[in-house]
Amino acid sequence: MTRSRDNADHYSGLGASNPTVTLGSNATFPTGHVLQTFNFFNLYGTSTTSTDYQTVLESSGVAWEPEITPSAESSKVLFTASICVQGDNTGAEGRGEIRISTKIGSADPVVKGTWNESIGAYDRGGSGVWVVKWLNWSFLQDTDTESLVKVQIEIKAISGAEVAVGGGTRLSTVTLQEIAG
């Protein structure tokens, strides 16, 4: 019997392989449902020998600040990152730190994580080091607002080493997802 198929053809798009569905303005989604997803990619190299935090760039003079604007005050933002970090030095060490913060609306940035000595390596032999690795991290951010949420990523050197994020083929990624609250 073909009755199910016959009925599906009477409803817009249900018989199609990619149907279009329009939801009413009062549609709601259950808690935990993904409402939006934004992916940010960065190959631009940011390096420093400074022991003060420096903002990771996406191009010359332009800060890499992945962002999302939640559609509801009750939403949360899921942050997932894979950041390519490296340390380089001709001496015995090439270590540095990375710090990730969020900035909601006009509020000051709030540090979500600091990884001390997570960039680089230490060579006890004194013949120099060069190490590349990826820092993978995720966290769920309460927003309590529909204001813009920006992620700030900063690096700094320890003991005169050069530390970097990205460059060449070293891809860093950040994914921001709005989660229904």
PDB file of N, CA, C and O in Angstrom, residues 141-173:
ATOM      1  N   GLN A 141      29.738  28.471  29.059  1.00  0.00           N
ATOM      2  CA  GLN A 141      29.672  29.828  29.609  1.00  0.00           C
ATOM      3  C   GLN A 141      28.220  30.250  29.798  1.00  0.00           C
ATOM      4  O   GLN A 141      27.447  30.254  28.841  1.00  0.00           O
ATOM      5  N   ASP A 142      27.822  30.593  31.032  1.00  0.00           N
ATOM      6  CA  ASP A 142      26.526  31.233  31.250  1.00  0.00           C
ATOM      7  C   ASP A 142      26.609  32.649  30.702  1.00  0.00           C
ATOM      8  O   ASP A 142      27.635  33.313  30.853  1.00  0.00           O
ATOM      9  N   THR A 143      25.549  33.128  30.068  1.00  0.00           N
ATOM     10  CA  THR A 143      25.588  34.483  29.514  1.00  0.00           C
ATOM     11  C   THR A 143      24.619  35.426  30.218  1.00  0.00           C
ATOM     12  O   THR A 143      24.940  36.574  30.435  1.00  0.00           O
ATOM     13  N   ASP A 144      23.420  34.964  30.541  1.00  0.00           N
ATOM     14  CA  ASP A 144      22.391  35.799  31.176  1.00  0.00           C
ATOM     15  C   ASP A 144      22.126  37.084  30.405  1.00  0.00           C
ATOM     16  O   ASP A 144      21.743  38.093  30.988  1.00  0.00           O
ATOM     17  N   THR A 145      22.354  37.057  29.114  1.00  0.00           N
ATOM     18  CA  THR A 145      22.163  38.249  28.297  1.00  0.00           C
ATOM     19  C   THR A 145      22.067  37.852  26.830  1.00  0.00           C
ATOM     20  O   THR A 145      22.437  36.745  26.458  1.00  0.00           O
ATOM     21  N   GLU A 146      21.571  38.772  26.020  1.00  0.00           N
ATOM     22  CA  GLU A 146      21.589  38.596  24.570  1.00  0.00           C
ATOM     23  C   GLU A 146      22.688  39.453  23.959  1.00  0.00           C
ATOM     24  O   GLU A 146      22.695  39.711  22.769  1.00  0.00           O
ATOM     25  N   SER A 147      23.657  39.888  24.783  1.00  0.00           N
ATOM     26  CA  SER A 147      24.771  40.718  24.316  1.00  0.00           C
ATOM     27  C   SER A 147      25.848  39.860  23.660  1.00  0.00           C
ATOM     28  O   SER A 147      25.972  38.671  23.936  1.00  0.00           O
ATOM     29  N   LEU A 148      26.644  40.511  22.848  1.00  0.00           N
ATOM     30  CA  LEU A 148      27.755  39.871  22.159  1.00  0.00           C
ATOM     31  C   LEU A 148      28.732  39.243  23.152  1.00  0.00           C
ATOM     32  O   LEU A 148      29.087  39.858  24.158  1.00  0.00           O
ATOM     33  N   VAL A 149      29.137  37.996  22.885  1.00  0.00           N
ATOM     34  CA  VAL A 149      30.135  37.293  23.692  1.00  0.00           C
ATOM     35  C   VAL A 149      31.375  37.116  22.819  1.00  0.00           C
ATOM     36  O   VAL A 149      31.296  36.523  21.745  1.00  0.00           O
ATOM     37  N   LYS A 150      32.522  37.651  23.285  1.00  0.00           N
ATOM     38  CA  LYS A 150      33.785  37.526  22.560  1.00  0.00           C
ATOM     39  C   LYS A 150      34.749  36.673  23.363  1.00  0.00           C
ATOM     40  O   LYS A 150      34.750  36.699  24.582  1.00  0.00           O
ATOM     41  N   VAL A 151      35.581  35.938  22.643  1.00  0.00           N
ATOM     42  CA  VAL A 151      36.636  35.143  23.263  1.00  0.00           C
ATOM     43  C   VAL A 151      37.960  35.837  22.968  1.00  0.00           C
ATOM     44  O   VAL A 151      38.222  36.220  21.822  1.00  0.00           O
ATOM     45  N   GLN A 152      38.782  36.023  24.004  1.00  0.00           N
ATOM     46  CA  GLN A 152      40.100  36.631  23.836  1.00  0.00           C
ATOM     47  C   GLN A 152      41.165  35.582  24.161  1.00  0.00           C
ATOM     48  O   GLN A 152      41.077  34.905  25.190  1.00  0.00           O
ATOM     49  N   ILE A 153      42.150  35.466  23.284  1.00  0.00           N
ATOM     50  CA  ILE A 153      43.233  34.505  23.472  1.00  0.00           C
ATOM     51  C   ILE A 153      44.534  35.289  23.500  1.00  0.00           C
ATOM     52  O   ILE A 153      44.811  36.081  22.590  1.00  0.00           O
ATOM     53  N   GLU A 154      45.327  35.069  24.558  1.00  0.00           N
ATOM     54  CA  GLU A 154      46.570  35.804  24.727  1.00  0.00           C
ATOM     55  C   GLU A 154      47.710  34.843  25.061  1.00  0.00           C
ATOM     56  O   GLU A 154      47.478  33.783  25.640  1.00  0.00           O
ATOM     57  N   ILE A 155      48.928  35.236  24.692  1.00  0.00           N
ATOM     58  CA  ILE A 155      50.107  34.437  24.994  1.00  0.00           C
ATOM     59  C   ILE A 155      51.178  35.328  25.598  1.00  0.00           C
ATOM     60  O   ILE A 155      51.174  36.547  25.403  1.00  0.00           O
ATOM     61  N   LYS A 156      52.107  34.709  26.348  1.00  0.00           N
ATOM     62  CA  LYS A 156      53.288  35.423  26.831  1.00  0.00           C
ATOM     63  C   LYS A 156      54.428  34.433  26.990  1.00  0.00           C
ATOM     64  O   LYS A 156      54.218  33.230  27.159  1.00  0.00           O
ATOM     65  N   ALA A 157      55.650  34.970  26.914  1.00  0.00           N
ATOM     66  CA  ALA A 157      56.847  34.149  27.032  1.00  0.00           C
ATOM     67  C   ALA A 157      57.301  34.066  28.481  1.00  0.00           C
ATOM     68  O   ALA A 157      56.941  34.902  29.308  1.00  0.00           O
ATOM     69  N   ILE A 158      58.081  33.037  28.760  1.00  0.00           N
ATOM     70  CA  ILE A 158      58.747  32.876  30.045  1.00  0.00           C
ATOM     71  C   ILE A 158      60.241  32.770  29.757  1.00  0.00           C
ATOM     72  O   ILE A 158      60.642  32.053  28.847  1.00  0.00           O
ATOM     73  N   SER A 159      61.047  33.470  30.502  1.00  0.00           N
ATOM     74  CA  SER A 159      62.514  33.342  30.427  1.00  0.00           C
ATOM     75  C   SER A 159      63.097  33.660  29.054  1.00  0.00           C
ATOM     76  O   SER A 159      64.036  33.004  28.610  1.00  0.00           O
ATOM     77  N   GLY A 160      62.551  34.641  28.342  1.00  0.00           N
ATOM     78  CA  GLY A 160      63.150  35.100  27.091  1.00  0.00           C
ATOM     79  C   GLY A 160      62.922  34.227  25.876  1.00  0.00           C
ATOM     80  O   GLY A 160      63.501  34.466  24.827  1.00  0.00           O
ATOM     81  N   ALA A 161      62.113  33.218  25.991  1.00  0.00           N
ATOM     82  CA  ALA A 161      61.812  32.360  24.844  1.00  0.00           C
ATOM     83  C   ALA A 161      60.890  33.093  23.881  1.00  0.00           C
ATOM     84  O   ALA A 161      60.274  34.096  24.222  1.00  0.00           O
ATOM     85  N   GLU A 162      60.795  32.584  22.661  1.00  0.00           N
ATOM     86  CA  GLU A 162      59.785  33.068  21.727  1.00  0.00           C
ATOM     87  C   GLU A 162      58.656  32.060  21.732  1.00  0.00           C
ATOM     88  O   GLU A 162      58.891  30.862  21.586  1.00  0.00           O
ATOM     89  N   VAL A 163      57.436  32.525  21.935  1.00  0.00           N
ATOM     90  CA  VAL A 163      56.267  31.655  21.897  1.00  0.00           C
ATOM     91  C   VAL A 163      55.327  32.148  20.810  1.00  0.00           C
ATOM     92  O   VAL A 163      55.330  33.323  20.453  1.00  0.00           O
ATOM     93  N   ALA A 164      54.531  31.227  20.264  1.00  0.00           N
ATOM     94  CA  ALA A 164      53.672  31.584  19.147  1.00  0.00           C
ATOM     95  C   ALA A 164      52.406  30.751  19.136  1.00  0.00           C
ATOM     96  O   ALA A 164      52.343  29.669  19.709  1.00  0.00           O
ATOM     97  N   VAL A 165      51.414  31.295  18.443  1.00  0.00           N
ATOM     98  CA  VAL A 165      50.182  30.583  18.106  1.00  0.00           C
ATOM     99  C   VAL A 165      50.077  30.627  16.595  1.00  0.00           C
ATOM    100  O   VAL A 165      50.204  31.690  15.985  1.00  0.00           O
ATOM    101  N   GLY A 166      49.857  29.462  15.993  1.00  0.00           N
ATOM    102  CA  GLY A 166      49.609  29.388  14.558  1.00  0.00           C
ATOM    103  C   GLY A 166      50.807  29.731  13.698  1.00  0.00           C
ATOM    104  O   GLY A 166      51.951  29.703  14.134  1.00  0.00           O
ATOM    105  N   GLY A 167      50.512  30.073  12.446  1.00  0.00           N
ATOM    106  CA  GLY A 167      51.524  30.400  11.456  1.00  0.00           C
ATOM    107  C   GLY A 167      51.720  29.249  10.488  1.00  0.00           C
ATOM    108  O   GLY A 167      51.643  28.086  10.855  1.00  0.00           O
ATOM    109  N   GLY A 168      51.942  29.571   9.225  1.00  0.00           N
ATOM    110  CA  GLY A 168      52.153  28.537   8.210  1.00  0.00           C
ATOM    111  C   GLY A 168      50.931  27.659   8.062  1.00  0.00           C
ATOM    112  O   GLY A 168      49.840  28.129   7.794  1.00  0.00           O
ATOM    113  N   THR A 169      51.123  26.356   8.283  1.00  0.00           N
ATOM    114  CA  THR A 169      50.013  25.403   8.164  1.00  0.00           C
ATOM    115  C   THR A 169      49.473  25.009   9.537  1.00  0.00           C
ATOM    116  O   THR A 169      48.719  24.045   9.647  1.00  0.00           O
ATOM    117  N   ARG A 170      49.847  25.728  10.585  1.00  0.00           N
ATOM    118  CA  ARG A 170      49.456  25.388  11.961  1.00  0.00           C
ATOM    119  C   ARG A 170      48.111  26.031  12.281  1.00  0.00           C
ATOM    120  O   ARG A 170      48.047  27.145  12.781  1.00  0.00           O
ATOM    121  N   LEU A 171      47.064  25.300  12.025  1.00  0.00           N
ATOM    122  CA  LEU A 171      45.697  25.796  12.157  1.00  0.00           C
ATOM    123  C   LEU A 171      45.215  25.758  13.603  1.00  0.00           C
ATOM    124  O   LEU A 171      45.347  24.751  14.292  1.00  0.00           O
ATOM    125  N   SER A 172      44.644  26.876  14.044  1.00  0.00           N
ATOM    126  CA  SER A 172      43.938  26.942  15.324  1.00  0.00           C
ATOM    127  C   SER A 172      42.458  27.120  15.027  1.00  0.00           C
ATOM    128  O   SER A 172      42.095  27.812  14.066  1.00  0.00           O
ATOM    129  N   THR A 173      41.602  26.498  15.826  1.00  0.00           N
ATOM    130  CA  THR A 173      40.158  26.595  15.616  1.00  0.00           C
ATOM    131  C   THR A 173      39.442  26.895  16.918  1.00  0.00           C
ATOM    132  O   THR A 173      39.876  26.458  17.982  1.00  0.00           O
TER     133      THR A 173
END
